[in-house]
Every structure is written in C-alpha cells, then in structure tokens.
Amino acid sequence: MSAVFVHISDIHFGQEKDQRVHIHNDVKKQLIVDAKRVVRDKLKTNAAAILVTGDIAYSGAEEQFKAAGEWLDALAEAVGCPQNVVQMVPGNHDLDRRKTSKGAEHLLDLIRAGGPEVYEDVINNSMDRAALFARFEHYERFCWGYRCELNGEAKAATNLQIALSPGRSIRFIRMNSSLLCTGKERDDDPELVVGERQFIIDRDDGVENIVLIHHPLNWYKDSGVVKTYIDSRARVLITGHEHEPKIKVDEAYEGADLMMLAAGATVPFKSDGVYTFTYNVIEFEWDPVDDDLIVTMHPRAWNPKNTCFVADDKPLSGKEPRFKLRCPNFKLAPRPPAPEDEAKTEDALLEQAAEPVVEFVPAEVEEGEVAEMPPDLEGYGPIELRFFRDLLEGERLRILITLDAVPHDSDERMSRGLQRKLLEWLARDGKLYEVERLMDEYMAERMSRGA
C-alpha cells in the first residue's frame, strides 16, 4: 500500500491587493475539491499528511497565518488527513521583515560578506540567533501547533516518520533556508547559507530521508557541500520558491538515487503563460521486489479555460509518473518477510504490502534535549493544534491555571515548551475535553468582543 501526501508550496496568503483576491480565493477552494477527488475518489485512500515547502504567508503577518490555518484545516478534512499532521518549512515570505532589528541587519551584512564560517560564528551566539529568529515570530506561533517549530539552534528538525512496511520507513527532515533572507537575495550571486549544523542529518538502517526546504540548491553559498550531504543522506529533496515545477532523478552514487522535486507555486501572484496555480499529490511505497522506494507523482495544474485543476504532464518531461529509487539504507536493514505467494506479479505484491503507519518520532529541541512524545490519546493532536495556533497567550495561560496545571509556587518562565508539557499532563490526567471546552468558551468570548 502507498502512503499518499498532498504537497503545496508558495501559497502566499495575503498577497492580493486588488480584484485578484476573488480569483485566488476560488483557486484555493477548487484545489480542495480537486485534491479530494484525486486522493479519496481516484486513489481511494486518505492522505497520510500534507507537505508545505514554504511561503505560506506573503509577509509573515499574523492575519495571513490565521487565514492559512483555516484553509489547511479544510484541505486536511477533504483528503482524510488529521488536521495536525502537516509538515512545513518556512519560506522567505514567512518572515516579518518589519521585525528586522539594526542588530539583525548588521549580522546579515556580516554573513553576506563572509560565508559559512561567519554564519557558524554568528549562529553559535544565542543572542545573535535570537535577533535573526525574532523575524519568524508569527510563523513560529503558527507552526508550533503542528509540532513543526523551528529548531532553536538552527539545526534540521524531524518529528514524522512513515512506516511503509515493517522495517522500511521514510522520515521527513525539515530545514530552514530562510533565516538569512532580506528580500534582495538572488541565485546568480548566492547569499544564503544552509550550514553544517543543519545539512548533516542522521541516517539509519531501514530509513530513507525526505528533505523539505524552501530554496533549491543553487541559492546557497555552501551549495556544493550541501549537495554532497543531500546525495549521501537523502532519497528525495522537495523544494519550493522558484514557482516552476520540475522532477529530476539522478544517480547520487552507485546503488543510490536522488529525486529532486521542485514545486510550482500553489498561488503565484498571477496566472499567465509562464506561471500558473499548481500542486502535487505524491505516493510513496516500498518495492518488495527490489527493496527500493517507489514514488508516483500526480502533478496538478490550473486549466484557465475550464477554471479547474487537471493532470499536468509538463513537470514529468515525457517520463512515466512512477519512479523507482534505489535505496541503500533499506538494504542495510533485515528485509521484511516476503509475501506468501512468491509467484505473484510486482503489482500484486505491492497490493499485498502492509498499510503505511504514521509515526511521530522524538524531536531534538536543544543540544542533547529531546522533546517528549505527544500523548497517544484520541483527539489530542487536533486539540494541541488549536491550543497553540488559535489561542492567544493569555487564553492558554488562563486554561492552564483554571485546570490547576500550574503549581502555585512556580516561578518558571511560561515558555511554549513548558505550556506543551502542562497540556500533555492535563491530557494524561483525563482533562483533555475540559481543555477543549474552555478553548471554545474563550474563543467565543473573544469573538463576541470583536477581537
């Protein structure tokens, strides 16, 4: 069985300043309708997750993320995916440039004039890191509920793994390529840096890495060494930013392939002969015959005549939509038991394969510190999403205090990390639906005040 994902990128909520807002709103509605038809009706399954490769917002503003959250909820419901199971990375439009301090400007100038060595020197300083991360304030609040928060030490992050078969998994690795963005960066004279602390990712037997990052490789000063590590540590690289959908598979080294999937823009500034509205449905499945990874692409693009999404063969460049990627990490792990009937065709063996299992995995939050796993309780994920994404800070604290989650003698700073631990404690203590009731109550109060 395949694991199915809806992949969107460069949605740019809040970009519309004129009558285009009506067309763009309709495009977003039609995408939801089309994704449901492809995933639920054609493939007859539910999506395992939604993948977002940056530029969710247009200028990193709070109201833009609010609109994006409502739309993502509707998309998730349409394709049968839990609303909280979204993997996202930030793009250059997701930071709020108005929050760039003079100190941050100075640091960006230093890195631009220097390179990876200067970048590492800056990022090693916690105060300097804070100045750069401050520009992601609204994005950080938005992504926290999805457990896709930015790593505080500018490292890669991961919290989702999909078991395609016993002993054969794909793991999603999220990287932030937008930390240094100013709006003036170009690919012909790269200024961005990924950094060794981020592109050196783990590899494990039986697990192949899928890397999500906004900018393609040609946008980085350290692109050469980044490419070396992506080739050797990842099986698929999914990017956004350039608004031009492309699919390319290269031999990374003997016995290993790398698929590079560049997304088009889900909602570019306008649809014309060069750019149009696009998204992807992607299937991942384990190949029990050759112990490889099969990726089947379903590119979708806007048909301006019929004003709806249709299949788009252009990104395939004449190739078949089904790609088989050689996977050395699969072959390092004990092979899953063979299906009973060895004489069956490859298609029959794939059909007999185990159903994919969505697994949340521990995420490193600080050096050597691993976040606790979320409670395995029905309904917890969507409630946690709403708690962090939709509530104001004061409303969250009010709930925690009302339900006696905060010790009376506590003087610990009430960070989001601590709030999450307290929310998890309430859930394990059987108070999850009291949390939900209070969330509804406080949000209704705010709405009645017109806030």
mmCIF file of N, CA and C in Angstrom, residues 27-37 74-75 78:
data_model
loop_
_atom_site.group_PDB
_atom_site.id
_atom_site.type_symbol
_atom_site.label_atom_id
_atom_site.label_comp_id
_atom_site.label_asym_id
_atom_site.label_seq_id
_atom_site.Cartn_x
_atom_site.Cartn_y
_atom_site.Cartn_z
ATOM 1 N N VAL A 27 -9.524 29.697 -6.515
ATOM 2 C CA VAL A 27 -8.495 28.688 -6.811
ATOM 3 C C VAL A 27 -8.246 27.812 -5.585
ATOM 4 N N LYS A 28 -8.163 28.420 -4.418
ATOM 5 C CA LYS A 28 -7.925 27.651 -3.190
ATOM 6 C C LYS A 28 -9.086 26.709 -2.892
ATOM 7 N N LYS A 29 -10.302 27.168 -3.154
ATOM 8 C CA LYS A 29 -11.462 26.291 -2.975
ATOM 9 C C LYS A 29 -11.428 25.139 -3.971
ATOM 10 N N GLN A 30 -11.097 25.442 -5.216
ATOM 11 C CA GLN A 30 -11.070 24.405 -6.246
ATOM 12 C C GLN A 30 -9.956 23.391 -5.993
ATOM 13 N N LEU A 31 -8.857 23.844 -5.396
ATOM 14 C CA LEU A 31 -7.780 22.905 -5.054
ATOM 15 C C LEU A 31 -8.277 21.884 -4.041
ATOM 16 N N ILE A 32 -9.031 22.332 -3.062
ATOM 17 C CA ILE A 32 -9.573 21.406 -2.060
ATOM 18 C C ILE A 32 -10.496 20.390 -2.721
ATOM 19 N N VAL A 33 -11.342 20.859 -3.620
ATOM 20 C CA VAL A 33 -12.255 19.958 -4.343
ATOM 21 C C VAL A 33 -11.462 18.946 -5.163
ATOM 22 N N ASP A 34 -10.438 19.432 -5.864
ATOM 23 C CA ASP A 34 -9.652 18.557 -6.730
ATOM 24 C C ASP A 34 -8.838 17.553 -5.923
ATOM 25 N N ALA A 35 -8.226 17.998 -4.834
ATOM 26 C CA ALA A 35 -7.426 17.088 -4.008
ATOM 27 C C ALA A 35 -8.284 15.965 -3.450
ATOM 28 N N LYS A 36 -9.489 16.290 -3.047
ATOM 29 C CA LYS A 36 -10.407 15.254 -2.553
ATOM 30 C C LYS A 36 -10.701 14.233 -3.647
ATOM 31 N N ARG A 37 -10.932 14.695 -4.866
ATOM 32 C CA ARG A 37 -11.225 13.776 -5.962
ATOM 33 C C ARG A 37 -10.043 12.869 -6.272
ATOM 34 N N ALA A 74 -9.486 22.879 6.235
ATOM 35 C CA ALA A 74 -10.464 22.421 5.243
ATOM 36 C C ALA A 74 -9.837 21.430 4.272
ATOM 37 N N LEU A 75 -8.589 21.678 3.872
ATOM 38 C CA LEU A 75 -7.898 20.755 2.969
ATOM 39 C C LEU A 75 -7.683 19.409 3.649
ATOM 40 N N ALA A 78 -10.830 17.405 3.775
ATOM 41 C CA ALA A 78 -11.242 16.910 2.458
ATOM 42 C C ALA A 78 -10.473 15.664 2.045
#
